[in-house]
GROMACS .gro file of N, CA, C and O in nm:
model
  236
    1MET      N    1  -4.696 -14.014   4.340
    1MET     CA    2  -4.802 -14.102   4.293
    1MET      C    3  -4.936 -14.030   4.314
    1MET      O    4  -4.965 -13.982   4.422
    2ASN      N    5  -5.013 -14.025   4.210
    2ASN     CA    6  -5.144 -13.961   4.223
    2ASN      C    7  -5.251 -14.065   4.253
    2ASN      O    8  -5.225 -14.185   4.259
    3LEU      N    9  -5.372 -14.017   4.272
    3LEU     CA   10  -5.483 -14.104   4.311
    3LEU      C   11  -5.511 -14.211   4.205
    3LEU      O   12  -5.537 -14.327   4.239
    4GLN      N   13  -5.506 -14.173   4.078
    4GLN     CA   14  -5.534 -14.270   3.972
    4GLN      C   15  -5.429 -14.382   3.969
    4GLN      O   16  -5.463 -14.499   3.951
    5GLU      N   17  -5.303 -14.348   3.988
    5GLU     CA   18  -5.198 -14.449   3.991
    5GLU      C   19  -5.217 -14.541   4.111
    5GLU      O   20  -5.203 -14.663   4.100
    6PHE      N   21  -5.248 -14.480   4.224
    6PHE     CA   22  -5.271 -14.558   4.346
    6PHE      C   23  -5.388 -14.654   4.327
    6PHE      O   24  -5.380 -14.772   4.361
    7GLU      N   25  -5.496 -14.602   4.271
    7GLU     CA   26  -5.614 -14.685   4.247
    7GLU      C   27  -5.583 -14.799   4.151
    7GLU      O   28  -5.623 -14.914   4.173
    8GLY      N   29  -5.508 -14.772   4.047
    8GLY     CA   30  -5.470 -14.875   3.950
    8GLY      C   31  -5.386 -14.984   4.015
    8GLY      O   32  -5.409 -15.104   3.992
    9GLN      N   33  -5.290 -14.944   4.097
    9GLN     CA   34  -5.205 -15.041   4.166
    9GLN      C   35  -5.286 -15.124   4.265
    9GLN      O   36  -5.267 -15.245   4.278
   10TYR      N   37  -5.376 -15.055   4.335
   10TYR     CA   38  -5.463 -15.125   4.431
   10TYR      C   39  -5.549 -15.229   4.360
   10TYR      O   40  -5.556 -15.345   4.403
   11ARG      N   41  -5.612 -15.191   4.252
   11ARG     CA   42  -5.700 -15.284   4.180
   11ARG      C   43  -5.621 -15.402   4.123
   11ARG      O   44  -5.668 -15.516   4.126
   12GLU      N   45  -5.503 -15.375   4.072
   12GLU     CA   46  -5.419 -15.481   4.017
   12GLU      C   47  -5.376 -15.578   4.128
   12GLU      O   48  -5.382 -15.701   4.111
   13ALA      N   49  -5.336 -15.525   4.242
   13ALA     CA   50  -5.294 -15.609   4.354
   13ALA      C   51  -5.411 -15.692   4.407
   13ALA      O   52  -5.394 -15.810   4.439
   14MET      N   53  -5.528 -15.631   4.416
   14MET     CA   54  -5.646 -15.705   4.463
   14MET      C   55  -5.684 -15.815   4.365
   14MET      O   56  -5.718 -15.926   4.407
   15ALA      N   57  -5.679 -15.786   4.236
   15ALA     CA   58  -5.713 -15.887   4.136
   15ALA      C   59  -5.616 -16.005   4.146
   15ALA      O   60  -5.657 -16.122   4.140
   16GLU      N   61  -5.488 -15.976   4.162
   16GLU     CA   62  -5.388 -16.083   4.174
   16GLU      C   63  -5.411 -16.165   4.301
   16GLU      O   64  -5.406 -16.288   4.299
   17ALA      N   65  -5.439 -16.096   4.411
   17ALA     CA   66  -5.463 -16.167   4.538
   17ALA      C   67  -5.588 -16.255   4.528
   17ALA      O   68  -5.587 -16.369   4.576
   18LEU      N   69  -5.693 -16.205   4.467
   18LEU     CA   70  -5.815 -16.285   4.452
   18LEU      C   71  -5.794 -16.404   4.359
   18LEU      O   72  -5.846 -16.513   4.384
   19ASN      N   73  -5.717 -16.384   4.254
   19ASN     CA   74  -5.684 -16.496   4.165
   19ASN      C   75  -5.603 -16.602   4.239
   19ASN      O   76  -5.628 -16.722   4.224
   20ASP      N   77  -5.507 -16.558   4.320
   20ASP     CA   78  -5.428 -16.652   4.399
   20ASP      C   79  -5.516 -16.727   4.499
   20ASP      O   80  -5.500 -16.848   4.519
   21LEU      N   81  -5.609 -16.657   4.560
   21LEU     CA   82  -5.701 -16.720   4.655
   21LEU      C   83  -5.789 -16.823   4.584
   21LEU      O   84  -5.809 -16.934   4.635
   22GLN      N   85  -5.839 -16.789   4.469
   22GLN     CA   86  -5.922 -16.883   4.393
   22GLN      C   87  -5.842 -17.006   4.355
   22GLN      O   88  -5.891 -17.119   4.365
   23THR      N   89  -5.719 -16.986   4.313
   23THR     CA   90  -5.631 -17.099   4.280
   23THR      C   91  -5.610 -17.188   4.401
   23THR      O   92  -5.617 -17.310   4.392
   24ALA      N   93  -5.585 -17.127   4.517
   24ALA     CA   94  -5.563 -17.203   4.640
   24ALA      C   95  -5.688 -17.283   4.677
   24ALA      O   96  -5.678 -17.400   4.718
   25VAL      N   97  -5.805 -17.224   4.662
   25VAL     CA   98  -5.930 -17.295   4.694
   25VAL      C   99  -5.949 -17.414   4.600
   25VAL      O  100  -5.988 -17.523   4.644
   26LEU      N  101  -5.921 -17.395   4.473
   26LEU     CA  102  -5.934 -17.506   4.377
   26LEU      C  103  -5.834 -17.617   4.408
   26LEU      O  104  -5.869 -17.736   4.402
   27LEU      N  105  -5.712 -17.579   4.442
   27LEU     CA  106  -5.612 -17.680   4.478
   27LEU      C  107  -5.653 -17.754   4.605
   27LEU      O  108  -5.633 -17.877   4.615
   28LEU      N  109  -5.709 -17.683   4.699
   28LEU     CA  110  -5.756 -17.747   4.822
   28LEU      C  111  -5.866 -17.848   4.793
   28LEU      O  112  -5.867 -17.959   4.847
   29ALA      N  113  -5.958 -17.813   4.704
   29ALA     CA  114  -6.065 -17.906   4.668
   29ALA      C  115  -6.007 -18.031   4.602
   29ALA      O  116  -6.051 -18.143   4.631
   30GLN      N  117  -5.907 -18.013   4.515
   30GLN     CA  118  -5.843 -18.128   4.452
   30GLN      C  119  -5.772 -18.214   4.556
   30GLN      O  120  -5.777 -18.337   4.550
   31LEU      N  121  -5.707 -18.148   4.651
   31LEU     CA  122  -5.636 -18.221   4.756
   31LEU      C  123  -5.733 -18.300   4.843
   31LEU      O  124  -5.707 -18.416   4.877
   32GLN      N  125  -5.845 -18.239   4.878
   32GLN     CA  126  -5.945 -18.310   4.959
   32GLN      C  127  -5.998 -18.432   4.885
   32GLN      O  128  -6.017 -18.539   4.944
   33ASN      N  129  -6.019 -18.418   4.756
   33ASN     CA  130  -6.066 -18.530   4.674
   33ASN      C  131  -5.962 -18.641   4.671
   33ASN      O  132  -5.995 -18.760   4.687
   34LYS      N  133  -5.835 -18.604   4.655
   34LYS     CA  134  -5.728 -18.702   4.650
   34LYS      C  135  -5.714 -18.773   4.785
   34LYS      O  136  -5.697 -18.895   4.791
   35ILE      N  137  -5.722 -18.698   4.894
   35ILE     CA  138  -5.714 -18.757   5.028
   35ILE      C  139  -5.828 -18.858   5.048
   35ILE      O  140  -5.807 -18.967   5.102
   36SER      N  141  -5.946 -18.824   5.003
   36SER     CA  142  -6.061 -18.914   5.014
   36SER      C  143  -6.037 -19.043   4.935
   36SER      O  144  -6.063 -19.153   4.985
   37LYS      N  145  -5.984 -19.029   4.814
   37LYS     CA  146  -5.957 -19.147   4.732
   37LYS      C  147  -5.850 -19.236   4.796
   37LYS      O  148  -5.863 -19.358   4.797
   38VAL      N  149  -5.745 -19.174   4.848
   38VAL     CA  150  -5.639 -19.252   4.913
   38VAL      C  151  -5.695 -19.322   5.037
   38VAL      O  152  -5.664 -19.439   5.062
   39GLY      N  153  -5.777 -19.252   5.115
   39GLY     CA  154  -5.838 -19.313   5.232
   39GLY      C  155  -5.923 -19.433   5.196
   39GLY      O  156  -5.917 -19.537   5.262
   40ASN      N  157  -6.001 -19.421   5.089
   40ASN     CA  158  -6.083 -19.534   5.043
   40ASN      C  159  -5.995 -19.650   4.998
   40ASN      O  160  -6.027 -19.767   5.026
   41SER      N  161  -5.885 -19.621   4.931
   41SER     CA  162  -5.794 -19.726   4.887
   41SER      C  163  -5.732 -19.798   5.006
   41SER      O  164  -5.723 -19.921   5.007
   42VAL      N  165  -5.689 -19.722   5.106
   42VAL     CA  166  -5.630 -19.783   5.225
   42VAL      C  167  -5.732 -19.871   5.296
   42VAL      O  168  -5.701 -19.983   5.339
   43GLN      N  169  -5.855 -19.823   5.305
   43GLN     CA  170  -5.960 -19.903   5.369
   43GLN      C  171  -5.983 -20.032   5.292
   43GLN      O  172  -5.996 -20.140   5.351
   44HIS      N  173  -5.989 -20.023   5.160
   44HIS     CA  174  -6.011 -20.142   5.077
   44HIS      C  175  -5.896 -20.241   5.094
   44HIS      O  176  -5.920 -20.362   5.110
   45ILE      N  177  -5.773 -20.191   5.090
   45ILE     CA  178  -5.657 -20.279   5.107
   45ILE      C  179  -5.661 -20.346   5.244
   45ILE      O  180  -5.637 -20.466   5.257
   46SER      N  181  -5.694 -20.270   5.346
   46SER     CA  182  -5.702 -20.324   5.481
   46SER      C  183  -5.806 -20.435   5.490
   46SER      O  184  -5.782 -20.541   5.550
   47GLU      N  185  -5.921 -20.413   5.429
   47GLU     CA  186  -6.026 -20.516   5.430
   47GLU      C  187  -5.979 -20.642   5.359
   47GLU      O  188  -6.005 -20.754   5.407
   48ARG      N  189  -5.911 -20.625   5.246
   48ARG     CA  190  -5.861 -20.743   5.172
   48ARG      C  191  -5.758 -20.820   5.254
   48ARG      O  192  -5.759 -20.943   5.256
   49VAL      N  193  -5.669 -20.747   5.320
   49VAL     CA  194  -5.567 -20.812   5.403
   49VAL      C  195  -5.633 -20.887   5.518
   49VAL      O  196  -5.597 -21.002   5.550
   50GLU      N  197  -5.731 -20.824   5.584
   50GLU     CA  198  -5.801 -20.890   5.695
   50GLU      C  199  -5.872 -21.016   5.647
   50GLU      O  200  -5.870 -21.119   5.715
   51GLU      N  201  -5.933 -21.010   5.529
   51GLU     CA  202  -5.999 -21.128   5.473
   51GLU      C  203  -5.898 -21.238   5.446
   51GLU      O  204  -5.922 -21.355   5.477
   52PHE      N  205  -5.784 -21.201   5.389
   52PHE     CA  206  -5.681 -21.299   5.358
   52PHE      C  207  -5.629 -21.364   5.486
   52PHE      O  208  -5.613 -21.487   5.492
   53ILE      N  209  -5.604 -21.284   5.587
   53ILE     CA  210  -5.554 -21.337   5.715
   53ILE      C  211  -5.657 -21.432   5.776
   53ILE      O  212  -5.623 -21.542   5.823
   54ALA      N  213  -5.784 -21.394   5.774
   54ALA     CA  214  -5.889 -21.479   5.828
   54ALA      C  215  -5.896 -21.611   5.750
   54ALA      O  216  -5.911 -21.718   5.810
   55ASP      N  217  -5.884 -21.604   5.618
   55ASP     CA  218  -5.888 -21.725   5.536
   55ASP      C  219  -5.770 -21.816   5.568
   55ASP      O  220  -5.784 -21.938   5.577
   56GLN      N  221  -5.654 -21.756   5.587
   56GLN     CA  222  -5.534 -21.836   5.617
   56GLN      C  223  -5.546 -21.903   5.753
   56GLN      O  224  -5.503 -22.017   5.769
   57LYS      N  225  -5.602 -21.833   5.849
   57LYS     CA  226  -5.619 -21.890   5.983
   57LYS      C  227  -5.723 -22.003   5.982
   57LYS      O  228  -5.714 -22.096   6.061
   58ALA      N  229  -5.820 -21.992   5.892
   58ALA     CA  230  -5.926 -22.092   5.885
   58ALA      C  231  -5.876 -22.224   5.826
   58ALA      O  232  -5.936 -22.329   5.850
   59GLU      N  233  -5.770 -22.220   5.751
   59GLU     CA  234  -5.720 -22.343   5.685
   59GLU      C  235  -5.641 -22.430   5.779
   59GLU      O  236  -5.591 -22.401   5.878
   0.00000   0.00000   0.00000
């Protein structure tokens, strides 16, 4: 393997690794957004249940 072949393989491997890293970062951002939405939904459901329980106890 000569220097040009080595350099070509190196650049190709680095490009692939950076693309994979970028993909992982984008997926992480999507996951964080989804976790936030689920957390908000759970909080909303919990508040509704607490309100319902309080209303039932008041009757």
